[in-house]
Coordinates of N, CA, C and O in Angstrom, one line a residue:
X1 N 2.0 20.7 -31.3 CA 0.8 21.1 -31.9 C 0.7 22.6 -32.1 O 1.1 23.3 -31.1
X2 N 0.3 23.0 -33.2 CA 0.3 24.5 -33.5 C -1.1 25.1 -33.1 O -2.1 24.5 -33.4
X3 N -1.1 26.3 -32.5 CA -2.3 26.9 -32.2 C -2.6 28.0 -33.3 O -1.8 28.2 -34.1
X4 N -3.8 28.6 -33.2 CA -4.2 29.5 -34.3 C -3.3 30.7 -34.4 O -3.0 31.2 -35.5
X5 N -2.9 31.2 -33.2 CA -2.0 32.4 -33.2 C -0.6 32.1 -33.9 O -0.1 32.9 -34.7
X6 N -0.1 30.9 -33.6 CA 1.2 30.5 -34.2 C 1.0 30.3 -35.7 O 1.9 30.7 -36.5
X7 N -0.1 29.7 -36.1 CA -0.3 29.6 -37.5 C -0.5 30.9 -38.2 O 0.1 31.2 -39.3
X8 N -1.2 31.8 -37.6 CA -1.4 33.2 -38.1 C 0.0 33.8 -38.3 O 0.3 34.4 -39.4
X9 N 0.9 33.7 -37.3 CA 2.2 34.3 -37.4 C 3.1 33.7 -38.5 O 3.8 34.4 -39.1
X10 N 2.9 32.4 -38.6 CA 3.7 31.7 -39.7 C 3.2 32.2 -41.1 O 4.0 32.4 -41.9
X11 N 1.9 32.3 -41.2 CA 1.4 32.8 -42.5 C 1.8 34.2 -42.8 O 2.2 34.5 -43.9
X12 N 1.8 35.0 -41.7 CA 2.3 36.4 -41.8 C 3.8 36.4 -42.2 O 4.2 37.2 -43.1
X13 N 4.6 35.6 -41.6 CA 6.0 35.5 -42.0 C 6.2 35.0 -43.4 O 7.0 35.5 -44.1
X14 N 5.4 34.1 -43.8 CA 5.5 33.6 -45.2 C 5.1 34.6 -46.2 O 5.6 34.7 -47.3
X15 N 4.2 35.5 -45.8 CA 3.9 36.7 -46.7 C 5.1 37.6 -46.9 O 5.4 38.1 -47.9
X16 N 5.7 37.9 -45.7 CA 6.8 38.8 -45.7 C 8.1 38.2 -46.4 O 8.8 38.9 -47.1
X17 N 8.3 36.9 -46.2 CA 9.4 36.2 -46.8 C 8.9 35.0 -47.5 O 8.9 33.9 -46.9
X18 N 8.4 35.1 -48.7 CA 7.8 34.0 -49.4 C 8.7 32.8 -49.6 O 9.9 32.9 -49.8
X19 N 8.1 31.6 -49.4 CA 8.8 30.4 -49.7 C 8.3 29.9 -51.1 O 7.2 29.4 -51.2
X20 N 9.1 30.2 -52.1 CA 8.6 29.9 -53.5 C 8.2 28.5 -53.7 O 8.9 27.6 -53.2
X21 N 7.1 28.3 -54.3 CA 6.6 27.0 -54.6 C 5.6 26.5 -53.5 O 4.9 25.5 -53.7
X22 N 5.5 27.2 -52.4 CA 4.6 26.8 -51.3 C 3.1 27.3 -51.7 O 2.9 28.2 -52.5
X23 N 2.2 26.6 -51.1 CA 0.8 26.9 -51.4 C 0.4 28.3 -50.8 O -0.3 29.0 -51.4
X24 N 1.0 28.6 -49.7 CA 0.8 29.9 -49.1 C 1.3 31.0 -50.0 O 0.6 32.0 -50.3
X25 N 2.4 30.9 -50.6 CA 3.0 31.8 -51.5 C 2.1 31.9 -52.8 O 1.8 33.0 -53.3
X26 N 1.6 30.8 -53.2 CA 0.7 30.7 -54.4 C -0.5 31.6 -54.1 O -0.9 32.4 -55.0
X27 N -1.1 31.4 -52.9 CA -2.3 32.2 -52.6 C -2.0 33.7 -52.6 O -2.8 34.5 -53.1
X28 N -1.0 34.1 -51.9 CA -0.6 35.5 -51.8 C -0.3 36.1 -53.2 O -0.6 37.2 -53.5
X29 N 0.4 35.3 -54.0 CA 0.7 35.7 -55.4 C -0.5 36.0 -56.2 O -0.6 36.9 -57.0
X30 N -1.5 35.0 -56.1 CA -2.7 35.2 -56.9 C -3.6 36.3 -56.4 O -4.4 36.9 -57.1
X31 N -3.5 36.6 -55.1 CA -4.2 37.8 -54.6 C -5.5 37.5 -53.9 O -6.0 36.4 -53.7
X32 N -6.2 38.6 -53.5 CA -7.4 38.6 -52.7 C -8.5 37.8 -53.4 O -9.2 37.0 -52.7
X33 N -8.7 37.9 -54.7 CA -9.8 37.2 -55.3 C -9.7 35.7 -55.2 O -10.6 35.0 -54.9
X34 N -8.4 35.2 -55.3 CA -8.2 33.8 -55.2 C -8.4 33.3 -53.7 O -9.0 32.3 -53.5
X35 N -7.9 34.1 -52.8 CA -8.1 33.8 -51.4 C -9.6 33.8 -51.0 O -10.0 32.8 -50.4
X36 N -10.3 34.7 -51.5 CA -11.8 34.8 -51.2 C -12.5 33.6 -51.8 O -13.4 33.0 -51.2
X37 N -12.1 33.2 -53.0 CA -12.6 32.0 -53.7 C -12.4 30.8 -52.8 O -13.3 29.9 -52.6
X38 N -11.2 30.6 -52.3 CA -10.9 29.5 -51.5 C -11.6 29.5 -50.2 O -12.1 28.4 -49.7
X39 N -11.8 30.6 -49.6 CA -12.6 30.7 -48.3 C -14.0 30.3 -48.6 O -14.6 29.5 -47.8
X40 N -14.6 30.7 -49.7 CA -15.9 30.3 -50.1 C -16.0 28.8 -50.3 O -17.0 28.2 -49.9
X41 N -15.1 28.3 -51.1 CA -15.1 26.8 -51.4 C -15.0 26.0 -50.1 O -15.7 25.0 -49.9
X42 N -14.1 26.4 -49.2 CA -13.9 25.7 -48.0 C -15.1 25.8 -47.0 O -15.4 24.9 -46.3
X43 N -15.7 27.0 -47.0 CA -16.9 27.1 -46.2 C -18.0 26.1 -46.7 O -18.7 25.5 -45.8
X44 N -18.2 26.0 -48.0 CA -19.2 25.1 -48.5 C -18.8 23.6 -48.2 O -19.7 22.8 -47.8
X45 N -17.5 23.3 -48.2 CA -17.1 22.0 -47.9 C -17.3 21.6 -46.4 O -17.6 20.5 -46.1
X46 N -17.2 22.6 -45.5 CA -17.4 22.4 -44.1 C -18.9 22.1 -43.9 O -19.3 21.2 -43.2
X47 N -19.8 22.9 -44.6 CA -21.2 22.6 -44.5 C -21.6 21.2 -45.0 O -22.3 20.5 -44.3
X48 N -21.1 20.8 -46.1 CA -21.4 19.5 -46.6 C -20.8 18.4 -45.6 O -21.5 17.5 -45.3
X49 N -19.6 18.6 -45.2 CA -19.0 17.6 -44.2 C -19.8 17.5 -42.9 O -20.0 16.5 -42.4
X50 N -20.4 18.7 -42.5 CA -21.2 18.7 -41.3 C -22.5 17.9 -41.4 O -23.0 17.4 -40.4
X51 N -23.0 17.7 -42.6 CA -24.2 17.0 -42.9 C -23.9 15.5 -43.0 O -24.8 14.7 -42.9
X52 N -22.7 15.1 -43.2 CA -22.3 13.7 -43.3 C -22.0 13.1 -41.9 O -21.6 13.8 -41.0
X53 N -22.2 11.8 -41.8 CA -21.9 11.2 -40.5 C -20.4 11.1 -40.3 O -19.6 11.2 -41.2
X54 N -20.0 11.0 -39.0 CA -18.6 11.0 -38.7 C -17.9 12.4 -38.6 O -18.5 13.3 -39.1
X55 N -16.8 12.4 -37.9 CA -16.1 13.7 -37.7 C -14.9 13.9 -38.5 O -14.4 15.1 -38.6
X56 N -14.3 12.9 -39.1 CA -13.1 13.1 -39.8 C -13.1 14.1 -40.9 O -12.2 15.0 -41.0
X57 N -14.1 14.0 -41.8 CA -14.2 14.9 -42.9 C -14.5 16.3 -42.4 O -13.9 17.3 -42.9
X58 N -15.3 16.5 -41.4 CA -15.6 17.8 -40.8 C -14.3 18.4 -40.2 O -14.1 19.6 -40.4
X59 N -13.6 17.6 -39.5 CA -12.3 18.1 -38.9 C -11.4 18.5 -40.0 O -10.8 19.6 -39.9
X60 N -11.2 17.7 -41.1 CA -10.3 18.1 -42.2 C -10.7 19.4 -42.9 O -9.9 20.2 -43.1
X61 N -12.0 19.5 -43.2 CA -12.5 20.6 -43.9 C -12.5 21.9 -43.1 O -12.2 23.0 -43.5
X62 N -12.7 21.7 -41.8 CA -12.6 22.9 -40.9 C -11.2 23.4 -40.8 O -11.0 24.6 -40.8
X63 N -10.3 22.5 -40.7 CA -8.9 22.9 -40.7 C -8.5 23.7 -42.0 O -7.8 24.7 -41.9
X64 N -9.0 23.2 -43.1 CA -8.8 24.0 -44.4 C -9.4 25.4 -44.3 O -8.8 26.3 -44.7
X65 N -10.6 25.4 -43.8 CA -11.3 26.7 -43.7 C -10.6 27.7 -42.8 O -10.3 28.9 -43.2
X66 N -10.2 27.2 -41.7 CA -9.5 28.1 -40.7 C -8.1 28.6 -41.3 O -7.8 29.8 -41.2
X67 N -7.4 27.7 -42.0 CA -6.2 28.1 -42.6 C -6.4 29.2 -43.7 O -5.8 30.3 -43.7
X68 N -7.4 29.0 -44.5 CA -7.7 30.0 -45.6 C -8.2 31.3 -45.0 O -7.9 32.4 -45.5
X69 N -9.0 31.3 -43.9 CA -9.4 32.5 -43.2 C -8.2 33.3 -42.7 O -8.2 34.5 -42.8
X70 N -7.3 32.5 -42.1 CA -6.1 33.2 -41.6 C -5.3 33.8 -42.7 O -4.8 35.0 -42.6
X71 N -5.2 33.2 -43.8 CA -4.5 33.8 -45.0 C -5.2 35.1 -45.4 O -4.6 36.1 -45.7
X72 N -6.6 35.0 -45.4 CA -7.4 36.2 -45.7 C -7.1 37.3 -44.7 O -6.9 38.5 -45.2
X73 N -7.0 37.0 -43.5 CA -6.7 38.1 -42.5 C -5.4 38.7 -42.7 O -5.2 39.9 -42.6
X74 N -4.4 37.9 -43.0 CA -3.0 38.4 -43.2 C -3.0 39.2 -44.5 O -2.5 40.3 -44.5
X75 N -3.7 38.8 -45.5 CA -3.7 39.5 -46.8 C -4.4 40.9 -46.6 O -3.9 41.9 -47.1
X76 N -5.4 41.0 -45.7 CA -6.1 42.2 -45.5 C -5.5 43.1 -44.4 O -5.9 44.2 -44.1
X77 N -4.5 42.5 -43.7 CA -3.8 43.2 -42.6 C -4.6 43.3 -41.3 O -4.4 44.2 -40.5
X78 N -5.5 42.3 -41.1 CA -6.3 42.3 -39.9 C -5.5 41.3 -38.9 O -5.3 40.2 -39.3
X79 N -5.2 41.8 -37.8 CA -4.4 41.1 -36.8 C -5.2 40.0 -36.1 O -6.4 40.2 -35.9
X80 N -4.6 39.0 -35.6 CA -5.3 38.0 -34.8 C -5.7 38.7 -33.5 O -6.8 38.3 -33.0
X81 N -5.0 39.6 -33.0 CA -5.4 40.3 -31.8 C -6.7 41.1 -32.0 O -7.6 41.2 -31.1
X82 N -6.9 41.6 -33.2 CA -8.2 42.3 -33.5 C -9.4 41.4 -33.4 O -10.4 41.7 -32.9
X83 N -9.2 40.2 -33.9 CA -10.2 39.2 -33.8 C -10.5 38.8 -32.4 O -11.6 38.7 -31.9
X84 N -9.4 38.5 -31.6 CA -9.6 38.2 -30.2 C -10.3 39.3 -29.4 O -11.1 39.0 -28.6
X85 N -10.0 40.6 -29.7 CA -10.6 41.7 -29.0 C -12.1 41.7 -29.4 O -12.9 42.0 -28.5
X86 N -12.4 41.5 -30.6 CA -13.8 41.5 -31.0 C -14.6 40.4 -30.3 O -15.7 40.6 -29.8
X87 N -14.0 39.2 -30.2 CA -14.6 38.1 -29.5 C -14.8 38.4 -28.0 O -15.8 38.1 -27.4
X88 N -13.8 39.0 -27.5 CA -13.8 39.4 -26.0 C -15.0 40.4 -25.8 O -15.6 40.3 -24.7
X89 N -15.2 41.3 -26.7 CA -16.3 42.2 -26.5 C -17.7 41.5 -26.5 O -18.6 42.0 -25.9
X90 N -17.8 40.4 -27.1 CA -19.0 39.6 -27.1 C -19.2 38.7 -25.9 O -20.3 38.2 -25.7
X91 N -18.2 38.5 -25.2 CA -18.2 37.5 -24.1 C -19.3 37.9 -23.1 O -19.3 39.0 -22.6
X92 N -20.1 37.0 -22.8 CA -21.2 37.2 -21.7 C -22.4 38.0 -22.2 O -23.3 38.2 -21.5
X93 N -22.4 38.3 -23.5 CA -23.5 39.1 -24.0 C -24.5 38.1 -24.7 O -24.1 37.2 -25.4
X94 N -25.8 38.4 -24.5 CA -26.8 37.6 -25.1 C -27.2 38.2 -26.4 O -27.2 39.4 -26.6
X95 N -27.5 37.4 -27.4 CA -28.0 37.9 -28.7 C -29.4 38.4 -28.6 O -30.2 38.0 -27.7
X96 N -29.7 39.4 -29.4 CA -31.0 39.9 -29.4 C -31.9 39.2 -30.4 O -32.8 39.8 -31.1
X97 N -31.7 37.9 -30.5 CA -32.4 37.1 -31.6 C -33.9 37.2 -31.4 O -34.6 37.1 -32.4
X98 N -34.4 37.3 -30.2 CA -35.8 37.3 -30.0 C -36.5 38.5 -30.6 O -37.7 38.5 -30.8
X99 N -35.7 39.6 -30.9 CA -36.3 40.8 -31.5 C -36.3 40.7 -33.0 O -36.8 41.6 -33.6
X100 N -35.7 39.6 -33.5 CA -35.6 39.5 -35.0 C -36.9 38.8 -35.5 O -37.5 37.9 -34.8
X101 N -37.4 39.2 -36.6 CA -38.6 38.6 -37.2 C -38.2 37.2 -37.7 O -37.1 36.9 -38.1
X102 N -39.2 36.3 -37.6 CA -39.0 34.9 -38.0 C -38.9 34.8 -39.5 O -39.6 35.5 -40.3
X103 N -38.0 34.0 -40.0 CA -37.8 33.8 -41.4 C -38.6 32.6 -41.8 O -38.5 31.5 -41.2
X104 N -39.5 32.8 -42.7 CA -40.4 31.8 -43.2 C -40.0 31.2 -44.5 O -39.3 31.9 -45.3
X105 N -40.5 30.1 -44.9 CA -40.3 29.5 -46.2 C -38.9 29.2 -46.5 O -38.4 29.6 -47.6
X106 N -38.2 28.6 -45.6 CA -36.8 28.2 -45.9 C -36.7 27.0 -46.8 O -37.3 26.1 -46.8

């Protein structure tokens, strides 16, 4: 089973040494706009899947989203370690949500 760091490294390797005809190569060749479009599409699909009963579709769409986000990170040169450090900074901290004004008329 592959973990997120391993997948990130594989995507990074594929950018450095493209495998012609692969989907990852296609995304990098098309560039940032295409990658961003896919992240947006996959985000929407995760939301729709989460509203449906059962977990299979949500699992499938979440995997797609995570893959495309990792492609985006590699494209932008943001390391997986940077993301882990950011998450570590948040560990144990409570959100200041109570200080935010209520959103009405959703």
